[in-house]
Every structure is written in C-alpha cells, then in structure tokens.
Short mmCIF file of C-alpha atoms and ligand atoms in Angstrom, two decimals:
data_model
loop_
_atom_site.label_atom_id
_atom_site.label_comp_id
_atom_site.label_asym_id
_atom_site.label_seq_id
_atom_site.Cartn_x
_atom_site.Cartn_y
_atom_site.Cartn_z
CA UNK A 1219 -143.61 -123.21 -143.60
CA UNK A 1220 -142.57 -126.92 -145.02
CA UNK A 1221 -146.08 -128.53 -143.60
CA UNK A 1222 -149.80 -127.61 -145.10
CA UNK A 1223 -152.15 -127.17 -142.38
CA UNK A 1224 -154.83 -129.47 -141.81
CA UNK A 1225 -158.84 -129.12 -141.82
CA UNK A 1226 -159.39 -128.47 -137.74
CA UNK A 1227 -156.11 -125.77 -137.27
CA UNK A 1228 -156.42 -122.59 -136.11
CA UNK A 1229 -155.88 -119.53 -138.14
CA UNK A 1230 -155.35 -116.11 -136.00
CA UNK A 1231 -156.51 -112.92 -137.66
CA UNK A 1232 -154.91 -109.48 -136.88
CA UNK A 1233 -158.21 -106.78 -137.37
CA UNK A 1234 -161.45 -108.03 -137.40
CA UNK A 1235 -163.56 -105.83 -139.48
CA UNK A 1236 -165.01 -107.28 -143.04
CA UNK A 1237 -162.15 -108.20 -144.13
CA UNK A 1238 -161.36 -110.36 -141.00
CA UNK A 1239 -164.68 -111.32 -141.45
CA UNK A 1240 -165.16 -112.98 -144.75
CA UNK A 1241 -161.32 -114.16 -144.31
CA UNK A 1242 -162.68 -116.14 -141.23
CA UNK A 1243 -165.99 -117.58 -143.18
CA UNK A 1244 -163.70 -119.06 -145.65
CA UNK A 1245 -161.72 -120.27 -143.59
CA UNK A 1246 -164.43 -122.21 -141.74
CA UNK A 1247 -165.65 -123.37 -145.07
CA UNK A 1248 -162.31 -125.41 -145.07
CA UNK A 1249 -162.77 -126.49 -141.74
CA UNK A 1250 -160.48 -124.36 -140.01
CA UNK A 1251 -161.16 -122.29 -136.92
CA UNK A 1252 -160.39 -118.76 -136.56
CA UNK A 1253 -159.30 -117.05 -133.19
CA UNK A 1254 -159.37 -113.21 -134.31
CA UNK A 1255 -157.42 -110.56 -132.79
CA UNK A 1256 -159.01 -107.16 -132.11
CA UNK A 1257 -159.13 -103.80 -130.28
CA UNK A 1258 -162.62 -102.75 -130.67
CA UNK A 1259 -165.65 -104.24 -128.93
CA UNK A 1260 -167.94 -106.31 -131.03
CA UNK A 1261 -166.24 -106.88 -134.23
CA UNK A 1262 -167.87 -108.14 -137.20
CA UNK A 1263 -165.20 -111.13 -137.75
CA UNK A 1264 -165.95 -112.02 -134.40
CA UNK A 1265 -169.49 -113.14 -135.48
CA UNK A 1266 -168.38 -115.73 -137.62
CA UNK A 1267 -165.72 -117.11 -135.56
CA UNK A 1268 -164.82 -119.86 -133.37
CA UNK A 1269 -162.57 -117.82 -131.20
CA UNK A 1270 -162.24 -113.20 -130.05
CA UNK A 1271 -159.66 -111.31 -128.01
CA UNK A 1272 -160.31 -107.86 -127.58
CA UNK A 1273 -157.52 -106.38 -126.39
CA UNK A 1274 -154.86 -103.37 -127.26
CA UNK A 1275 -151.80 -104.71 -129.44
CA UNK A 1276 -149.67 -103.06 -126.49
CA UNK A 1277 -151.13 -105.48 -124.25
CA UNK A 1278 -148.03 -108.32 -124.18
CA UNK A 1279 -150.05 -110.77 -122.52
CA UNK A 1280 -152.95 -110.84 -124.85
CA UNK A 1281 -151.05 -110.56 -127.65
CA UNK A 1282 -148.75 -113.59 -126.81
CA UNK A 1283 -152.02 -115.74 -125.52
CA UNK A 1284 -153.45 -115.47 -128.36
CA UNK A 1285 -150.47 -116.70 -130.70
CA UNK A 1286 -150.23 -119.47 -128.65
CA UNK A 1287 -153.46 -120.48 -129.48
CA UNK A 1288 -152.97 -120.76 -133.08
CA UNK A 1289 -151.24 -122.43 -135.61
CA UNK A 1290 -151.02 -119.66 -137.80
CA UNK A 1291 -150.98 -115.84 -138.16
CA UNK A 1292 -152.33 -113.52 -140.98
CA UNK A 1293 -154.05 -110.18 -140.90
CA UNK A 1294 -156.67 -107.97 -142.43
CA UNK A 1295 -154.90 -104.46 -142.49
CA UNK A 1296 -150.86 -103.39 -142.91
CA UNK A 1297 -150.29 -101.06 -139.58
CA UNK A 1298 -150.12 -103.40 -137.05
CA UNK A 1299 -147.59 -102.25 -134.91
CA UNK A 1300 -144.18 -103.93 -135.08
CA UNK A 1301 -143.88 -104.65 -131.14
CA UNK A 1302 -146.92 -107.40 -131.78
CA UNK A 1303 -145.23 -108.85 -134.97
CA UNK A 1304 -142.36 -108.95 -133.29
CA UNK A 1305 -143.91 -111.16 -130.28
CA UNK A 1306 -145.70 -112.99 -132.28
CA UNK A 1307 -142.94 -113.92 -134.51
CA UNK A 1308 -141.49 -115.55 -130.95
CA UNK A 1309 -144.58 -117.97 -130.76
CA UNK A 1310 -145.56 -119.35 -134.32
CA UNK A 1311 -145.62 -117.91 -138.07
CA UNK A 1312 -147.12 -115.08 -139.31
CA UNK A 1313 -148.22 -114.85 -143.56
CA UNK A 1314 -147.62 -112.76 -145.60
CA UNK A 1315 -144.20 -112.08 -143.92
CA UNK A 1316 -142.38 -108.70 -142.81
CA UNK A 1317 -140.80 -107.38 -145.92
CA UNK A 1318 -144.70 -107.19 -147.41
CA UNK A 1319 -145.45 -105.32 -144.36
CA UNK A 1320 -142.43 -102.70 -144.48
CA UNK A 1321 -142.87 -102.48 -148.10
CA UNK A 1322 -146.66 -101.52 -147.94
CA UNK A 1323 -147.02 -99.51 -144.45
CA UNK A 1324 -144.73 -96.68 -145.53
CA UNK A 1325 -145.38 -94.89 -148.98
CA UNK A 1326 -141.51 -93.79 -149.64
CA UNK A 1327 -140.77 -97.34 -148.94
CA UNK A 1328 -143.43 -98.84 -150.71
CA UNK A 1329 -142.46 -96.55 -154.16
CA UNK A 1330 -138.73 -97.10 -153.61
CA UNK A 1331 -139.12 -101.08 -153.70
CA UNK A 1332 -141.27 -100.42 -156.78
CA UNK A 1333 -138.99 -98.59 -158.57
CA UNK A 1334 -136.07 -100.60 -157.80
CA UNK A 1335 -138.18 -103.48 -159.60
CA UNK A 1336 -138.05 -100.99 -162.91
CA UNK A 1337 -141.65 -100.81 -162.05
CA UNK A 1338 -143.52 -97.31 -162.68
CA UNK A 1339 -144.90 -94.78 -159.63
CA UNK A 1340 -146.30 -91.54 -159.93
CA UNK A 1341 -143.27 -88.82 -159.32
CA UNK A 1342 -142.29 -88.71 -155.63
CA UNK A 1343 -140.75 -86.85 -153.30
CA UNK A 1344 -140.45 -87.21 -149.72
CA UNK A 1345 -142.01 -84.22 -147.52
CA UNK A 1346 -140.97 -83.09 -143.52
CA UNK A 1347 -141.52 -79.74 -143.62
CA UNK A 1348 -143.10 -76.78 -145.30
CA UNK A 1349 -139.73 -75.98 -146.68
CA UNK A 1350 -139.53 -79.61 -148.36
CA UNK A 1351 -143.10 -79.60 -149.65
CA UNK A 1352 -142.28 -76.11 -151.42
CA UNK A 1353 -139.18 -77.44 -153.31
CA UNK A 1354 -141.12 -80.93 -154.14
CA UNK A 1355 -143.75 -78.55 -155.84
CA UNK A 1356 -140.85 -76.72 -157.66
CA UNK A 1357 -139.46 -80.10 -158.72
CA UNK A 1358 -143.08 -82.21 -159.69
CA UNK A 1359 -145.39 -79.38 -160.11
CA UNK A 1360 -148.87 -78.70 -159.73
CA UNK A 1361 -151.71 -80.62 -159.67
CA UNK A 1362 -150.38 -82.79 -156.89
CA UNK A 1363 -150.91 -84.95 -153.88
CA UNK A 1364 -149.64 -84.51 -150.65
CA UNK A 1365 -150.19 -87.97 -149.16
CA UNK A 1366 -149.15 -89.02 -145.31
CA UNK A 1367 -146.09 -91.91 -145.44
CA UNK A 1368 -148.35 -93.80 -142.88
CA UNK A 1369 -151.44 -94.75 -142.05
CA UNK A 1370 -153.62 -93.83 -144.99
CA UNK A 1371 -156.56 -95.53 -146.69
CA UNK A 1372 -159.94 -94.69 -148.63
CA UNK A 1373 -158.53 -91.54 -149.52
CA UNK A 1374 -157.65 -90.34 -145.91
CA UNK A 1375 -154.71 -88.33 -144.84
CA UNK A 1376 -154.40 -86.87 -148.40
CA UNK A 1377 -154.76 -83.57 -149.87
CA UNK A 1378 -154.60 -81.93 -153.37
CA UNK A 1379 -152.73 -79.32 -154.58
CA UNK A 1380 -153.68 -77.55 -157.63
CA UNK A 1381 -151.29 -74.42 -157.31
CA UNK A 1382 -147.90 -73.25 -155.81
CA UNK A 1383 -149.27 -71.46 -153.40
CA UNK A 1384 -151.44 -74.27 -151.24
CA UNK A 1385 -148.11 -75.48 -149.83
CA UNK A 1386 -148.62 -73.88 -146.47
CA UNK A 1387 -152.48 -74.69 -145.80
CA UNK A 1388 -152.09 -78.34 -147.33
CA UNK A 1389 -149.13 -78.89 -144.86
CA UNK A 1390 -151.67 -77.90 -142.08
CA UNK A 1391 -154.48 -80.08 -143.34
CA UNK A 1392 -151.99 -82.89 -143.16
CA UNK A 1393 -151.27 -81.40 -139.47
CA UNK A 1394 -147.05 -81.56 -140.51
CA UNK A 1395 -147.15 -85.39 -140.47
CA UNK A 1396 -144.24 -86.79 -143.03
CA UNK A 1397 -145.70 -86.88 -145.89
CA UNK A 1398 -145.00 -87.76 -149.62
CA UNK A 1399 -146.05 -85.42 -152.43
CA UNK A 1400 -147.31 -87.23 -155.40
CA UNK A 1401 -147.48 -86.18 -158.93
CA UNK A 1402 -151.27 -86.03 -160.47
CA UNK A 1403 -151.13 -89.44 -162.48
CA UNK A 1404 -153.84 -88.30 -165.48
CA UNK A 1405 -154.93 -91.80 -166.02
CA UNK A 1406 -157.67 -93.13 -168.85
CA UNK A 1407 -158.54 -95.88 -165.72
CA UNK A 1408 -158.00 -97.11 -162.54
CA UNK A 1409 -157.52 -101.17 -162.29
CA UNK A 1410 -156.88 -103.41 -159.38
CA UNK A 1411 -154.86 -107.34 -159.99
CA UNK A 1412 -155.60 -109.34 -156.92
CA UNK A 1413 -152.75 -112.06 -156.94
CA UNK A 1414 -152.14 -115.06 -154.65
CA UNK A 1415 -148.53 -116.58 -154.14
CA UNK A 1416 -148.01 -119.99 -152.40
CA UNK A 1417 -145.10 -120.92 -149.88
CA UNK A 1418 -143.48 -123.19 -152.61
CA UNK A 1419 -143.95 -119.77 -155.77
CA UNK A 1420 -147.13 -121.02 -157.46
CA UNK A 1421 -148.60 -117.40 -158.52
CA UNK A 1422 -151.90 -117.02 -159.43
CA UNK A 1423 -153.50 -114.03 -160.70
CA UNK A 1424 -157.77 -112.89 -160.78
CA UNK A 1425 -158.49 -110.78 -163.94
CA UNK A 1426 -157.81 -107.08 -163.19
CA UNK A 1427 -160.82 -105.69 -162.36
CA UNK A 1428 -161.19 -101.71 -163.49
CA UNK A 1429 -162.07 -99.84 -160.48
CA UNK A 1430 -163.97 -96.16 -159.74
CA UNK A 1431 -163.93 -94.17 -156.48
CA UNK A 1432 -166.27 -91.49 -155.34
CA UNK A 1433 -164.57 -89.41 -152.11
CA UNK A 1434 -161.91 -91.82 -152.14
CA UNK A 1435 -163.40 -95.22 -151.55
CA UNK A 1436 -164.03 -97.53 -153.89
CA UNK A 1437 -167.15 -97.08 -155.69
CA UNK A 1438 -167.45 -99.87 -158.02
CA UNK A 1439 -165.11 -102.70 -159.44
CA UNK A 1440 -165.88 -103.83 -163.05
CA UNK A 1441 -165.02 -107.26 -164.70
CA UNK A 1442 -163.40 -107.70 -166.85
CA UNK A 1443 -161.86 -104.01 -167.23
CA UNK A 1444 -161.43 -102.40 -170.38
CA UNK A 1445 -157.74 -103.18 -171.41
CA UNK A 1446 -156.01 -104.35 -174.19
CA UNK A 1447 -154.78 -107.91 -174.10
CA UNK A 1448 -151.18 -106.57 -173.53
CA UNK A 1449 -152.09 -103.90 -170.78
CA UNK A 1450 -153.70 -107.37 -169.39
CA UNK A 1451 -150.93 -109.08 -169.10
CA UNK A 1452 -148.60 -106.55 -168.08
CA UNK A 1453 -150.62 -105.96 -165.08
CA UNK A 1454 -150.31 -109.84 -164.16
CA UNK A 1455 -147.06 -110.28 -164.95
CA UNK A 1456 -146.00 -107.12 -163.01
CA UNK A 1457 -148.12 -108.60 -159.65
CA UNK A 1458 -145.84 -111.61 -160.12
CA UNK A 1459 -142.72 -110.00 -159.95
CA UNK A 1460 -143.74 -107.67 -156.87
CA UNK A 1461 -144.85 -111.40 -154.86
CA UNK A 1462 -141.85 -113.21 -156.27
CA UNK A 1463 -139.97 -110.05 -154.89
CA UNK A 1464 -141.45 -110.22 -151.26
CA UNK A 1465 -141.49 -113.71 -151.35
CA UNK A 1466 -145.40 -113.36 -150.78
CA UNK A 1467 -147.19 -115.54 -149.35
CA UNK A 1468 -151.00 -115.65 -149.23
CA UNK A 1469 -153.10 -112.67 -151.16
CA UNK A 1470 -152.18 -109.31 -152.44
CA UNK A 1471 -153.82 -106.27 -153.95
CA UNK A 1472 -152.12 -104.10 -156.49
CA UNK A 1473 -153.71 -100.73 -157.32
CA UNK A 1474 -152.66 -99.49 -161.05
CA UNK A 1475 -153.16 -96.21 -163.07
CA UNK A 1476 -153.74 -97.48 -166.47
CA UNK A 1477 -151.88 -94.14 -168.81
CA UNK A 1478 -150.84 -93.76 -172.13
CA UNK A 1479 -146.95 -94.74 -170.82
CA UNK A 1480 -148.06 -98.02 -169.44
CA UNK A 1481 -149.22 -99.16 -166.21
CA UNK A 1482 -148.14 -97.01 -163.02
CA UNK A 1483 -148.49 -98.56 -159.76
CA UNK A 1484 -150.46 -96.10 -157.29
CA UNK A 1485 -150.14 -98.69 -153.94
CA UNK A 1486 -150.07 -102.27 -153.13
CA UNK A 1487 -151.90 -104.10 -149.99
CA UNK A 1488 -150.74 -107.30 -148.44
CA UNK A 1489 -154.29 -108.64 -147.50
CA UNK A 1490 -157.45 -109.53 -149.12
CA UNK A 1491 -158.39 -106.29 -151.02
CA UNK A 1492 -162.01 -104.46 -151.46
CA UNK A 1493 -161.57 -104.52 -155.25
CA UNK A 1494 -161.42 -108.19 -155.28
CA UNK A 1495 -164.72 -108.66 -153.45
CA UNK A 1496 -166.28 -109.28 -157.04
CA UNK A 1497 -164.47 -113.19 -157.04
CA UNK A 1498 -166.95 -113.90 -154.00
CA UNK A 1499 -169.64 -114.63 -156.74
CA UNK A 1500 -167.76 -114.72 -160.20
CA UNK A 1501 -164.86 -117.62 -159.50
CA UNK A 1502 -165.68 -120.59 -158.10
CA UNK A 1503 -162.58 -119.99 -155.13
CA UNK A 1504 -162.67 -116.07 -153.87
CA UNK A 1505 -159.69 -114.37 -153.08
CA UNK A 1506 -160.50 -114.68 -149.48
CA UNK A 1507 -160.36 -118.84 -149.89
CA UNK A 1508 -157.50 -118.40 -151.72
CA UNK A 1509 -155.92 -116.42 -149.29
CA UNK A 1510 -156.64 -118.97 -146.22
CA UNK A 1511 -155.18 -121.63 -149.30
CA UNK A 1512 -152.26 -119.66 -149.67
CA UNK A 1513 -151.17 -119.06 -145.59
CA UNK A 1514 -152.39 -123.24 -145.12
CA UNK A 1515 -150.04 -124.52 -148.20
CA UNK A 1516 -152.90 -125.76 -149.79
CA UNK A 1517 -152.96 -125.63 -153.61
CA UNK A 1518 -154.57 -122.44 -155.17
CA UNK A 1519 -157.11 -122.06 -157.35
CA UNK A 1520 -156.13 -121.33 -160.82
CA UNK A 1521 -158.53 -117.84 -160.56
CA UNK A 1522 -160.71 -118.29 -163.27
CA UNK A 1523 -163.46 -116.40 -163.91
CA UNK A 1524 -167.25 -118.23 -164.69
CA UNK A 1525 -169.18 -114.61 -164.91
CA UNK A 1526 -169.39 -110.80 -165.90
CA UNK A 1527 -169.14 -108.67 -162.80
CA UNK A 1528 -169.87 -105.47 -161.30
CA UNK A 1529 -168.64 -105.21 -157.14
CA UNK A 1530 -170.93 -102.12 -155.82
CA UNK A 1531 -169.96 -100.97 -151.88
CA UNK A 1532 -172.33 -100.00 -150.05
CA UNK A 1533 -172.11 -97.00 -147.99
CA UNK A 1534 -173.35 -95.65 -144.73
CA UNK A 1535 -177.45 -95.35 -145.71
CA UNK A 1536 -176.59 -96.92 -149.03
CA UNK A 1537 -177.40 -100.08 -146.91
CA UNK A 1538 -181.07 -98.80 -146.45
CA UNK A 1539 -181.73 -100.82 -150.31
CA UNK A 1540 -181.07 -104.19 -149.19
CA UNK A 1541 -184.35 -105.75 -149.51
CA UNK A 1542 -184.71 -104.55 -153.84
CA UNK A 1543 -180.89 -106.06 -153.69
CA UNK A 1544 -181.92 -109.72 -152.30
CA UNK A 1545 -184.44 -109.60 -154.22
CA UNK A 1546 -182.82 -110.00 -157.68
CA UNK A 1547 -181.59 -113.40 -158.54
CA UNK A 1548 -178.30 -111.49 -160.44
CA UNK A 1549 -177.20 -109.80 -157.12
CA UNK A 1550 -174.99 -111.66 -154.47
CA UNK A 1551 -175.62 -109.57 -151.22
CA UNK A 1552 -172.69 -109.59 -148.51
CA UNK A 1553 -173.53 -107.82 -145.35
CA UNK A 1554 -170.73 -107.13 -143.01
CA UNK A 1555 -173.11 -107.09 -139.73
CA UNK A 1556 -172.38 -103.70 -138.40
CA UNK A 1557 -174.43 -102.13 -136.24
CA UNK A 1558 -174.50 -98.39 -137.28
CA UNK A 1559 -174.75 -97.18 -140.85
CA UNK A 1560 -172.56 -94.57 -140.32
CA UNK A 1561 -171.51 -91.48 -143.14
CA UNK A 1562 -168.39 -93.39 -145.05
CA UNK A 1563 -168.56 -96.63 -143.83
CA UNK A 1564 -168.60 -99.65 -145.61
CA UNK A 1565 -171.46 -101.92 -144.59
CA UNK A 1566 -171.58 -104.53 -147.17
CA UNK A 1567 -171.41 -104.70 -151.02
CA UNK A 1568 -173.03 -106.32 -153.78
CA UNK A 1569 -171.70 -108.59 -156.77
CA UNK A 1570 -174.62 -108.48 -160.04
CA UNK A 1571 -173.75 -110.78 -162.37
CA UNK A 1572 -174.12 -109.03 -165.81
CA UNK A 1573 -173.00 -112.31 -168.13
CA UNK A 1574 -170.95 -115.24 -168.90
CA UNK A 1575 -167.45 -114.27 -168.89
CA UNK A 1576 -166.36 -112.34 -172.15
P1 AMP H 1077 -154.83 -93.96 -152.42
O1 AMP H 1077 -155.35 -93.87 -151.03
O2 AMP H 1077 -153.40 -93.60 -152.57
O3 AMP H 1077 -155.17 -95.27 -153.07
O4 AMP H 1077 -155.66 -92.87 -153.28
C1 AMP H 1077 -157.07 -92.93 -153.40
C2 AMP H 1077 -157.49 -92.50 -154.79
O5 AMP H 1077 -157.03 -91.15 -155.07
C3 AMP H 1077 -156.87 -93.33 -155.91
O6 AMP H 1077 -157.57 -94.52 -156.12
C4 AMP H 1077 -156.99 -92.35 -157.08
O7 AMP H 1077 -158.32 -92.28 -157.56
C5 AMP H 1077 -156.64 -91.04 -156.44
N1 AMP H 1077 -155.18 -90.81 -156.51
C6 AMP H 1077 -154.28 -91.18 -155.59
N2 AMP H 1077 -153.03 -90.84 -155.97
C7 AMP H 1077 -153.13 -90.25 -157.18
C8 AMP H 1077 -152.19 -89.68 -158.10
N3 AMP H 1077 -150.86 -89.62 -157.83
N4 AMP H 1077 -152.67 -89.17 -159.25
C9 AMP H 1077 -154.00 -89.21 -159.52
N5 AMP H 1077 -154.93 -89.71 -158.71
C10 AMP H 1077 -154.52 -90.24 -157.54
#
C-alpha cells in the first residue's frame, strides 16, 4: 500500500467482538468509518460503528459486498477462513497480510517459522494419532501439553500431561484433532511485547508487560514487568525481527516465557492483543490507534509509556463491581457492551494507574 488513507475512509473489520470493538472506536477517533464483518447477531463492534454485516464467511456475496465497501481490510482474530481472504484479496487490501496469518493459525507452523528465525519454542512435536502422541512423550517427556494445531485460545483445546500413561485419555479430551505436544516451559514469568510495524518498516515496540492467567485467560497484565534491562530488550528486539520477517504490517502480540535460558516464545497473534489493553490509559496512542495508524500508513506513535499499570479482565460476574471501579479516579473502566455475563467471558477490563512510569 504506496498511499496513507485519509480521515473519512473506510476500514472493514473481520470479527466484531472487543477487539473489533475498541479497534473501530479508534478508528473513529481518526475520523475513519468502520464497516465490521460478523457472524453473530448483535456484536459489540457493531455498537460503535458506522457500518454491520452479519453474515457467514461462506456467504460469497456478503463477503465480497462488504469489501467493496471499504478501502481497507484488517481483522480482530487469526481463523478466518482462507476462502474469504482469498475473495477479499480480489476486491481491495487486507493488513496484516497472509504469511502473519499462516504463521499464527497453525501451531507447527507458527513454531517452525520461529525456530527458523534462531528464535526459542518450548520442545515440539507434531501429534495425529495416539501412536504419535506416545513416542512425542518418549522423546519430550512428562509434564507436557497436548495443544490442538488450530483453533485454540484462552487456554482452550489444550490438555496437560503429567505422566506416560495419560496419552490415551488426553488424546480423547482433545477428541483426536492434530495436535502438537508441548514441553512444560518452567518459567520464573510470563510477558507479552505488543509491537506495531508500518508499510514502509518503522517498528515500534510498547514495554513488555508481565502477564498472569487464572484457567487460561489472562488474569492481569503488569507494567512495567519485572525484567532485567537485557531480558528487556531482547524481548523488543526479538518482536522486530518476527514483523521484519512477516513483513508486518499493523499490530502484533508476542507471548514469551521469561526462563533462566532466555526468552522462549509460547505464541504470537497478528491483531490487537488482550495483554496490551493496559496502553488504553498508560500511552498517550493505544495499541488499538496504533494499529488503525499502522493498516492507514500513518506515522506511529513512538509507544511511550506516561504511567505505572496494572490491566485487570473482568470475567463473567466479575463485571457485577463496576460501580466501586468508576468510582476511583486511578481506574480507567472499558466495558465491552455485552449483554450476558456469562462463566469465562470477558466483559470488560480495567487499567489502575499505580504511578508515574518507573
Ligand atoms: P496458550 O493458549 O498456548 O497461550 O496457553 C495458555 C497458557 O497456558 C499460557 O499463557 C501459559 O500460562 C500456559 N502454557 C501454555 N503452554 C505452555 C508450556 N509449553 N509450558 C508451560 N506453560 C504453558
């Protein structure tokens, strides 16, 4: 993309869940409009913008409509399905490109392209049968993860192995799907670098935020994280390299076991990422404006950081404490606007200030 976009264009979303949604807000903040793109009835992007389909991503028509009806294409999650890239490819752009995409929606891929940087993974092996997962616990031992290829996120379609002998009932809990197994990573810390790359290379990083999960979604995201000024910079420089890689454009999340052999990459995520909410109220241009920046060829903001941070999610009932939350002047409340506080779900999250930044 040679030209930036200007104020007025419209910006087509792929998901619109919170994500979608706070993608779309900034966006209008720069005075673009947002046409989002979207399955489900009544999604919580499509509150905030100018423009919804609902519709299936099978559905050719809809799908091709609605890139003609925008300038530009980006998306909230990584599995959309490759017939609707594909189409949409036909009509106008689409940011971050494929290779992010087939780098990030399959975990063998994902860890292979990682490697092949001279980057670090936890120790893999591919799994399509029983038979397979036995030798892969022979090879990497026990504890382990056996993790579907596709599809996963907050800690679904995984399961833990702490002997031998689970092979058999973890392959049924992941009903046979391929999987990957996963060496246990024992890590002192889990931190997250939320980096933005521009269509001409400009890279900018956020401050790696240090990240805890309860059940497998993110719990909290800390700022800054504790790490040593080299683990810092090895965590930035090593988001670089994976954009420069992909030739990245617009804003990606990269997930990091901090251990006492360096950094080891668990997963990355082309999009806007939940442990990069905390920029919202800490930098004076969030990761989602930075995103729409990135995808428009605008310039990026250079990611500093004005304020101390904690990111709390809020949960299914967790939601219930709003009112103590807007009431204190440190807290910066985002609501996502879903109906039904359901068990798991993510309904909003909360950025307290704790301090100037350190
Ligand atoms: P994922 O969906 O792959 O991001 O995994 C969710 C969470 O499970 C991670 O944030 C870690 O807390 C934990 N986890 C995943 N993979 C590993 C691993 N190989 N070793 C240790 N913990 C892991």
């Amino acid at each position: 993309m040679s030209k930036a976009l200007k104020p007025g264009a419209v910006i087509g979303i792929l998901g619109g869940g919170q994500l979608g949604r706070m993608l779309a807000l900034a966006a209008a903040r720069l005075g673009f409009r947002c046409h989002i793109y979207e399955p489900g009835a009544e999604p919580p992007a499509g509150q905030v913008s100018w423009q919804v389909t609902t519709a299936p991503y099978e559905d050719a028509e809809a799908v091709a409509a609605f890139a003609r009806s925008v300038d530009i294409v980006t998306y909230e999650f990584e599995n959309i399905p490759t017939a609707a890239l594909d189409l949409i490819e036909t009509i106008c752009p689409v940011r971050p490109g494929r290779a992010a995409l087939a780098a990030s929606q399959d975990r063998i891929l994902e860890k292979d392209f990682l490697t092949g940087l001279g980057l670090q993974t936890a120790p893999f092996a591919a799994v399509d049968s029983v038979g397979d997962l036995e030798a892969a616990i022979a090879r990497i031992g026990a504890p382990a993860i056996l993790k579907t290829r596709r599809f996963g996120y907050d800690g679904k379609g995984q399961v833990r192995l702490n002997a031998p002998d689970q092979a058999a009932s973890a392959w049924e809990t992941i009903n046979g799907a391929p999987s990957v197994l996963e060496g246990f990573v024992e890590f002192s810390a889990e931190i997250s670098v939320i980096g933005a790359r521009a269509p001409d290379g400009a890279v900018v990083c956020y401050d790696p935020g240090q990240n805890v999960h309860v059940d497998g979604i993110l719990h909290t995201t800390t700022v800054p994280a504790t790490l040593t000024l080299g683990q810092r910079t090895d965590a930035v420089i090593l988001t670089g390299r994976i954009m420069n890689a992909l030739d990245y454009v617009g804003v990606l999340g990269v997930e990091l076991f901090v251990t006492p052999k360096g950094l080891i990459v668990n997963e990355i995520a082309p999009r806007v990422h939940n442990s990069g909410h905390w920029t919202q109220d800490a930098c004076i241009i969030d990761q989602f404006e930075q995103h729409i920046r990135a995808i428009a060829g605008w310039p990026l903001g250079d990611g500093r950081r004005h304020s101390d941070v904690v990111m709390t999610n809020l949960i299914g009932e967790q939601v219930a404490g709003v009112r103590d939350l807007a009431a204190d002047p440190a807290c910066g409340l985002h609501l996502y606007g879903k109906a039904e506080a359901r068990a798991g779900r993510k309904m909003g999250h909360v950025n307290r200030i704790t301090g100037p930044a350190r």
